[in-house]
Coordinates of C-alpha atoms and ligand atoms in Angstrom, one line a residue:
X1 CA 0.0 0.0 0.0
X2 CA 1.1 3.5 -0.6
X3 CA 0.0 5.1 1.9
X4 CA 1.4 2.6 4.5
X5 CA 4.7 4.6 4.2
X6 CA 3.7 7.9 5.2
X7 CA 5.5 8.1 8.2
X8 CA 3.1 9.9 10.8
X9 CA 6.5 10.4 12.8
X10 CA 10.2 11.7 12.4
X11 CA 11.6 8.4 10.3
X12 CA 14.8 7.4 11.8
X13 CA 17.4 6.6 9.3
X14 CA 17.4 6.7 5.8
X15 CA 14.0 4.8 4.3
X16 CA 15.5 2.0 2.5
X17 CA 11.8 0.2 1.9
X18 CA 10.5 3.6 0.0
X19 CA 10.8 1.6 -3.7
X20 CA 9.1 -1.6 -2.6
X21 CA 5.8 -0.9 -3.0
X22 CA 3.4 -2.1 -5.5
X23 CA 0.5 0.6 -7.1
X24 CA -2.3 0.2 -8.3
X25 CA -3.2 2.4 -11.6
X26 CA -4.6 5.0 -9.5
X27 CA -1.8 5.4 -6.9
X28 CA 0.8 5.2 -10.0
X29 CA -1.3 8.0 -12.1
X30 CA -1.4 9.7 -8.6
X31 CA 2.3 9.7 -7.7
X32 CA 3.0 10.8 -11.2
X33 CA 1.4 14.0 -10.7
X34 CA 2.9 14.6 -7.5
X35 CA 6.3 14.2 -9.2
X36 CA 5.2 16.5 -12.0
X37 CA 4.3 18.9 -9.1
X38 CA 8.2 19.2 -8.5
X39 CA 9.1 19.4 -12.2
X40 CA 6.6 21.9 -13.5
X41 CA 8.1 23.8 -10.3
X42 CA 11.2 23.6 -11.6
X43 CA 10.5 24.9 -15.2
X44 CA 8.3 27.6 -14.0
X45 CA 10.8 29.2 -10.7
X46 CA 11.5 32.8 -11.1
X47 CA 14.1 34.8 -9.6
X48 CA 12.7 37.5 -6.9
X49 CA 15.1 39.4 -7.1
X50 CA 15.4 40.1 -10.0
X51 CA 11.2 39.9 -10.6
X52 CA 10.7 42.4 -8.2
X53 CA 13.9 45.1 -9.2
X54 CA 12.2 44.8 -12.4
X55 CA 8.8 45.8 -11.2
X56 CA 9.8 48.5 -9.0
X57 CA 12.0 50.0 -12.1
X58 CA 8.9 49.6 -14.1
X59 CA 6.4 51.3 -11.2
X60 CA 8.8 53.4 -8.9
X61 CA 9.1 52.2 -5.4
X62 CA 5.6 51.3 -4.1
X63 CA 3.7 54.7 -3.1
X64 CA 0.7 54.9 -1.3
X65 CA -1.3 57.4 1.3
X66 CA -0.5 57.0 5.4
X67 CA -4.3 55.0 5.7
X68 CA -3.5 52.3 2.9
X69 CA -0.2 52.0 3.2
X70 CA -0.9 50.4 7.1
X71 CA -3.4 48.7 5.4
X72 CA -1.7 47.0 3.1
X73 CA 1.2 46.3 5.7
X74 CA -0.8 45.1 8.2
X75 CA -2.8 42.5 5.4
X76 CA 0.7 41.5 4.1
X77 CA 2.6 40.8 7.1
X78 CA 0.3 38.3 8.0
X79 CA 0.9 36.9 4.3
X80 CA 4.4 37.2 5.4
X81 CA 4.9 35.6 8.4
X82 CA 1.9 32.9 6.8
X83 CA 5.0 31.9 4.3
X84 CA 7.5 31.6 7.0
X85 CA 5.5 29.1 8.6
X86 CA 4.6 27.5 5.4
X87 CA 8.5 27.0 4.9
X88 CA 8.8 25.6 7.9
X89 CA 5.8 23.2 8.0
X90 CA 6.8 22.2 3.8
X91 CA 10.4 21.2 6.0
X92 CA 8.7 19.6 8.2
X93 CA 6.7 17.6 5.1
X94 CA 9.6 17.1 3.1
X95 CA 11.3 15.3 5.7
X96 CA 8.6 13.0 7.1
X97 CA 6.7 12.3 3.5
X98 CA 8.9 8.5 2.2
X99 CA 7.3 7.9 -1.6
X100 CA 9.5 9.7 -3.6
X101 CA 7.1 11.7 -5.8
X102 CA 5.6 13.6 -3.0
X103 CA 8.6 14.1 -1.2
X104 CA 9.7 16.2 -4.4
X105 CA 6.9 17.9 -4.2
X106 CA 7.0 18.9 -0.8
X107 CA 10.9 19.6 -1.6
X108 CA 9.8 21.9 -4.5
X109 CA 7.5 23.8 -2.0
X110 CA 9.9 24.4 0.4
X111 CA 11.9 26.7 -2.4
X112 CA 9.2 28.4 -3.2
X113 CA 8.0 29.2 0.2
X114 CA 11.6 30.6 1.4
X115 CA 11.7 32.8 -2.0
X116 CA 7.8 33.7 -0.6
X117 CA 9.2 34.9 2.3
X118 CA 11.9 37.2 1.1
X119 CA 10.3 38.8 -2.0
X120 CA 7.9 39.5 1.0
X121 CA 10.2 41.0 3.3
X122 CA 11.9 42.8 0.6
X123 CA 8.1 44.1 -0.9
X124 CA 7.0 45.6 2.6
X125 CA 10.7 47.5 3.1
X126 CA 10.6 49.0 -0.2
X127 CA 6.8 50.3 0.7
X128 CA 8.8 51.4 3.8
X129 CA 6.8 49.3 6.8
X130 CA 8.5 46.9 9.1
X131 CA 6.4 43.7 9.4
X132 CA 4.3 44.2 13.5
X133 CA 3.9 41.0 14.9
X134 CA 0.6 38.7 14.3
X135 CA -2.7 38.9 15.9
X136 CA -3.4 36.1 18.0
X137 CA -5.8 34.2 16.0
X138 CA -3.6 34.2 12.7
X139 CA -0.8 33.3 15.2
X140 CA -3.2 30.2 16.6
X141 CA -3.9 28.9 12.6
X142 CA -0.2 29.0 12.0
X143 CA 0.8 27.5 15.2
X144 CA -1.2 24.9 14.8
X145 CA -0.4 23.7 11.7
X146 CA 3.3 23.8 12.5
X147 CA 2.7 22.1 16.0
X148 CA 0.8 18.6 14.7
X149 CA 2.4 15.5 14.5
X150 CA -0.5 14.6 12.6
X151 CA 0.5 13.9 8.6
X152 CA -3.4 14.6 7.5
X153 CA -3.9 17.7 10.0
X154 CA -0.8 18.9 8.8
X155 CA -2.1 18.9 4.9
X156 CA -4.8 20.0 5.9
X157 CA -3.7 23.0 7.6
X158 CA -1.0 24.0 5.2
X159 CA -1.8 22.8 1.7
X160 CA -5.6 23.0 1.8
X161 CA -6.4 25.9 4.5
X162 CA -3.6 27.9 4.7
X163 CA -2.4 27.8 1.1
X164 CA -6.2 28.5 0.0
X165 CA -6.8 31.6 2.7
X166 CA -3.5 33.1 1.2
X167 CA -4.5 32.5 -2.7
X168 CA -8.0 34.3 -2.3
X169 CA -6.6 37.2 -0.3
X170 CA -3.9 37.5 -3.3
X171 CA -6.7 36.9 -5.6
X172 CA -8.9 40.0 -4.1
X173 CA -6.0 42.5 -4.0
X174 CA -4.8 42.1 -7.1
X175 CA -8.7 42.3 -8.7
X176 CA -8.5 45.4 -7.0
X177 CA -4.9 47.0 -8.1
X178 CA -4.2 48.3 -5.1
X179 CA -0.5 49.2 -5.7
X180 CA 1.1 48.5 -9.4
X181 CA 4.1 46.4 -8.0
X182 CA 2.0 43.9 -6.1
X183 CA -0.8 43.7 -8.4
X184 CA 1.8 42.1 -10.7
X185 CA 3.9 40.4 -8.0
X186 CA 1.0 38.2 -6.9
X187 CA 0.6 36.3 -9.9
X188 CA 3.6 34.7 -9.5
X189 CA 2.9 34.0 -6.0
X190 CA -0.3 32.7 -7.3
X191 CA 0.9 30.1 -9.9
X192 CA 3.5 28.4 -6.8
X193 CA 0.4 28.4 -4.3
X194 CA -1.8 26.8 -6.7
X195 CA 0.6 24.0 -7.4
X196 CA 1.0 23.9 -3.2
X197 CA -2.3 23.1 -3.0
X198 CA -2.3 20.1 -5.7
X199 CA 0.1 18.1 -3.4
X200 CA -3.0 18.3 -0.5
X201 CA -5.5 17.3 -3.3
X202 CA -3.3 14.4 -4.3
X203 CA -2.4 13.1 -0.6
X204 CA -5.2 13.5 2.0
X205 CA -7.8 11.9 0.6
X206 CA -6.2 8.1 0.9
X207 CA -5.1 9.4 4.5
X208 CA -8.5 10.0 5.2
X209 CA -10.2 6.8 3.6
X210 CA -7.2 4.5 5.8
X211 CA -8.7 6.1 9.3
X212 CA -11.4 5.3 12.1
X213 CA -14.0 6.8 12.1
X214 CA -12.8 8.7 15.5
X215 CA -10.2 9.4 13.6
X216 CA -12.3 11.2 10.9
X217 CA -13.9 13.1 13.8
X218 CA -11.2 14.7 15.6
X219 CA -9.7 15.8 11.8
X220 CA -12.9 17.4 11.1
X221 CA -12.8 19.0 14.7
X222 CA -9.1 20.1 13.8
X223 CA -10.5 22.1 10.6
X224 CA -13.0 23.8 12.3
X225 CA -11.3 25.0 15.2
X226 CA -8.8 26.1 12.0
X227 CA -11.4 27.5 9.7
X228 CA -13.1 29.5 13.0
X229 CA -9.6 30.9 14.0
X230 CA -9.1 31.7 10.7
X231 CA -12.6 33.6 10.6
X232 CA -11.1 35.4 13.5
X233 CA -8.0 36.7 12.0
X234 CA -10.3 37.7 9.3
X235 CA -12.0 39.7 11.7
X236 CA -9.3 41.4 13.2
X237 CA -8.0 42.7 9.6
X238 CA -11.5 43.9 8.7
X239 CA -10.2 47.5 9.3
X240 CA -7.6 46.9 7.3
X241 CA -9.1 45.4 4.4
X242 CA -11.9 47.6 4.4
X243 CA -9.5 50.5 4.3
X244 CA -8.2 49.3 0.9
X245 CA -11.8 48.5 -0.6
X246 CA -11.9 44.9 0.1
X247 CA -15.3 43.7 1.4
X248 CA -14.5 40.9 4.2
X249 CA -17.6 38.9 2.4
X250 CA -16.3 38.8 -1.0
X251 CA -12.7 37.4 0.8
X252 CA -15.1 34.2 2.7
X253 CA -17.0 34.2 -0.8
X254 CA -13.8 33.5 -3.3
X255 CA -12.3 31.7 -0.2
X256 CA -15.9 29.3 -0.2
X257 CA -15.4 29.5 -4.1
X258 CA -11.9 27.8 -4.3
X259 CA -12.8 25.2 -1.2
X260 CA -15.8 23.7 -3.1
X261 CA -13.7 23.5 -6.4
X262 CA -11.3 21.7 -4.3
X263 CA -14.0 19.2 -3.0
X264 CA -15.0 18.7 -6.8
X265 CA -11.8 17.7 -7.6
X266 CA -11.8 15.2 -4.1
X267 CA -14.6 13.9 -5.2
X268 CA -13.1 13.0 -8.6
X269 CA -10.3 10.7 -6.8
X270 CA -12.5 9.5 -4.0
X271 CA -16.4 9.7 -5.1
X272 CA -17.1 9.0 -1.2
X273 CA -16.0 12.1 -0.3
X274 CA -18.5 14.1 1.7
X275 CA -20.6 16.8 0.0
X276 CA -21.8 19.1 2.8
X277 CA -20.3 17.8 6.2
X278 CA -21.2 19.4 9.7
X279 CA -18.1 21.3 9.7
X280 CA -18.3 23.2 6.7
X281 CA -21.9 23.7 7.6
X282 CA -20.9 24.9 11.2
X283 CA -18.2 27.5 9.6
X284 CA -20.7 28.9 7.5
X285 CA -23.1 29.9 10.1
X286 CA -20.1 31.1 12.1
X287 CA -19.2 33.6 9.3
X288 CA -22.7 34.7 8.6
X289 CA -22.6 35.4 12.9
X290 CA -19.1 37.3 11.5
X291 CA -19.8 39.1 8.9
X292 CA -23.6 39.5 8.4
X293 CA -25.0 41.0 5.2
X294 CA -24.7 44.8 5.0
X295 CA -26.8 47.7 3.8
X296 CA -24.7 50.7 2.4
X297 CA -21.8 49.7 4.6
X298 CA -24.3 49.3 7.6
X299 CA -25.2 46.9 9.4
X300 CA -28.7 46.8 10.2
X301 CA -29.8 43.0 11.9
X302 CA -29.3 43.1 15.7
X303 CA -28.2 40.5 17.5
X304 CA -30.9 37.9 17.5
X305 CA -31.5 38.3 13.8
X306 CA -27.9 37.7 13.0
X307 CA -27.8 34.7 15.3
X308 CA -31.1 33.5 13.5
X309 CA -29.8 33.8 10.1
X310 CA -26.4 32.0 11.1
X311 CA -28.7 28.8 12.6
X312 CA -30.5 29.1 9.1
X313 CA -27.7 29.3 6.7
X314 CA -26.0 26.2 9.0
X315 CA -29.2 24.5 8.1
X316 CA -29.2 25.2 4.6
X317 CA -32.6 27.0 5.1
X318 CA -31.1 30.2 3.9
X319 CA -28.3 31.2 1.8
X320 CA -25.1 31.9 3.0
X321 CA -21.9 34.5 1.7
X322 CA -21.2 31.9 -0.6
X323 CA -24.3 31.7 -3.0
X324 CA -25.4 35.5 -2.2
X325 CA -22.0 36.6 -4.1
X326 CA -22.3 34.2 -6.9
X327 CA -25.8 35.2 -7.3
X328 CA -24.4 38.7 -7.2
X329 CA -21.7 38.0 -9.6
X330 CA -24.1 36.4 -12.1
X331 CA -26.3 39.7 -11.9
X332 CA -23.4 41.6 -12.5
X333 CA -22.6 39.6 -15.4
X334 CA -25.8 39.6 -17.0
X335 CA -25.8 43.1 -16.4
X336 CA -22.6 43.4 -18.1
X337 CA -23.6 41.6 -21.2
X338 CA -26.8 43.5 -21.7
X339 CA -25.0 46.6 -21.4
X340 CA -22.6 45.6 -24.1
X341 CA -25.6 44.0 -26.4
X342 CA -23.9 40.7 -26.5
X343 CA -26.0 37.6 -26.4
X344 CA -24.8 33.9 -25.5
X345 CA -21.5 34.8 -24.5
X346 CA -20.0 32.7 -21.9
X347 CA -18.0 35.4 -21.1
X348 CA -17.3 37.2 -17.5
Ligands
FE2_1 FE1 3.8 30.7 -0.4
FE2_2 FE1 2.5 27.7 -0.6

């Protein structure tokens, strides 16, 4: 089997049994891809050095108003500190992972994490901020990735929580062109965490279908406690956000976007995977409690109603952030296309 020789502990020694193993199809196609991961990494690295010289000669040094320019700061040091601890925890990965395709993939992902981190470093010094500290709940979402000696909990903190929380705030900034140099920086951060996220997609789902069911239980408890403290340290950088034009909502609504296209594709390796579990159910109501629905940048609903419509959207009774902004995004799209007298286009 496989996924017998993920070691859920530090391996001792070199792993001398990692080429005896006989796949099936599936877990050959499967550690193919996870060796292409490394590969394609390797044909697509860039240099961030000289990626961002070149931006800044292109833009000027980034330049932006007292207000934003915390903003942005305070939104990107917790992206930068979020890639330290992704180095760190793709280490940790690359050193515990035996089958050789994924441990080239995590490999791969520790490079691109460490040139994460400095392009970062180097970004917020040339904007002219020094990187304050974390809040405590981004601190807890980190920490607790880096802290579990649990192979699955790990992946699924890092490559399927962390790595997606960090592509749909790069996602939303960039939409928005807040600054020049980081509108086009993030792409390339982009492409990396995308592949990040492939190596989660290809190696939790045979963890998950090899444990108990108490097993399954405290993994789903794991994720929620991670998805709520990460709903917290959304919270906390609602000022900031909001101070560069992003709506909090539209962050949970790509972030919802980008977790249910990553449950597709689970779906497509294991068709048992679960649809709508209690957790994600639970995490929506918690960020409709969060972050209700606003009125001209008001919110209106007191308490109780906001309490009530989080125990309905957890019930599927009413819809949550998630279907709200994709049934906003579809007005806005037929709106679009009506304006510009164009019929049948698929086109956003
Ligand atoms: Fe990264
Ligand atoms: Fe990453």
């Amino acid at each position: 089997m496989l996924f017998g020789l993920f070691s859920r502990s530090r391996p001792r020694g070199l792993p001398y049994e990692m080429f005896d193993v006989t796949y099936t199809d599936r877990e050959a196609r499967r550690a193919k891809r996870m060796e292409s991961i490394y590969h394609v990494g390797q044909d697509k690295i860039w240099d961030g050095r000289r990626v961002l010289a070149e931006l800044i000669d292109r833009h000027g040094r980034p330049k932006l108003a007292e207000r934003e320019r915390r903003a942005l700061s305070q939104i990107f040091s917790v992206i930068m500190w979020g890639e330290l601890a992704a180095w760190k925890i793709s280490a940790q990965l690359a050193d515990v992972i035996v089958p050789l395709g994924a441990k080239l993939a995590a490999s791969s992902q520790v490079h691109d994490e460490a040139r994460h981190f400095y392009v970062m470093h180097d970004y917020l010094e040339a904007l002219g901020e020094k990187p304050p500290e974390l809040d405590y709940w981004s601190k807890r979402v980190l920490t607790m990735t880096l802290g579990t000696k649990s192979l699955a909990k790990k992946l699924l903190g890092m490559q399927l929580t962390i790595e997606t929380i960090a592509l749909t705030i790069f996602q939303r900034v960039r939409e928005l062109d807040v600054e020049p140099v980081l509108t086009e920086l993030l792409p390339y951060y982009e492409r990396d965490e995308a592949r990040h996220v492939g190596l989660g997609i290809q190696m939790l789902p045979p963890l998950v279908a090899e444990m108990s069911y108490a097993e399954r239980i405290e993994l789903a408890v794991f994720h929620l406690d991670l998805y709520g403290s990460a709903a917290m340290s959304l919270k906390s950088l609602e000022p900031s956000l909001e101070s560069i034009g992003v709506d909090p909502r539209s962050i949970l609504a790509i972030g919802f976007r980008k977790q249910s296209d990553i449950d597709t594709m689970f779906r497509e390796e294991f068709p048992g995977w679960p649809l709508d579990p209690p957790e994600k159910r639970v995490f929506a109501g918690l960020c409709e409690l969060l972050f209700p629905v606003r009125e001209n940048g008001e919110t209106h609903v007191g308490k109780r109603a906001r309490l009530q419509a989080a125990i309905d959207v957890m019930r599927r009774r009413r819809p949550g952030v998630l279907e709200i902004e994709a049934e906003k995004r579809a007005a806005r799209r037929t709106d679009n296309l009506s304006r510009a007298g164009v019929n049948g286009s698929p086109a956003e």
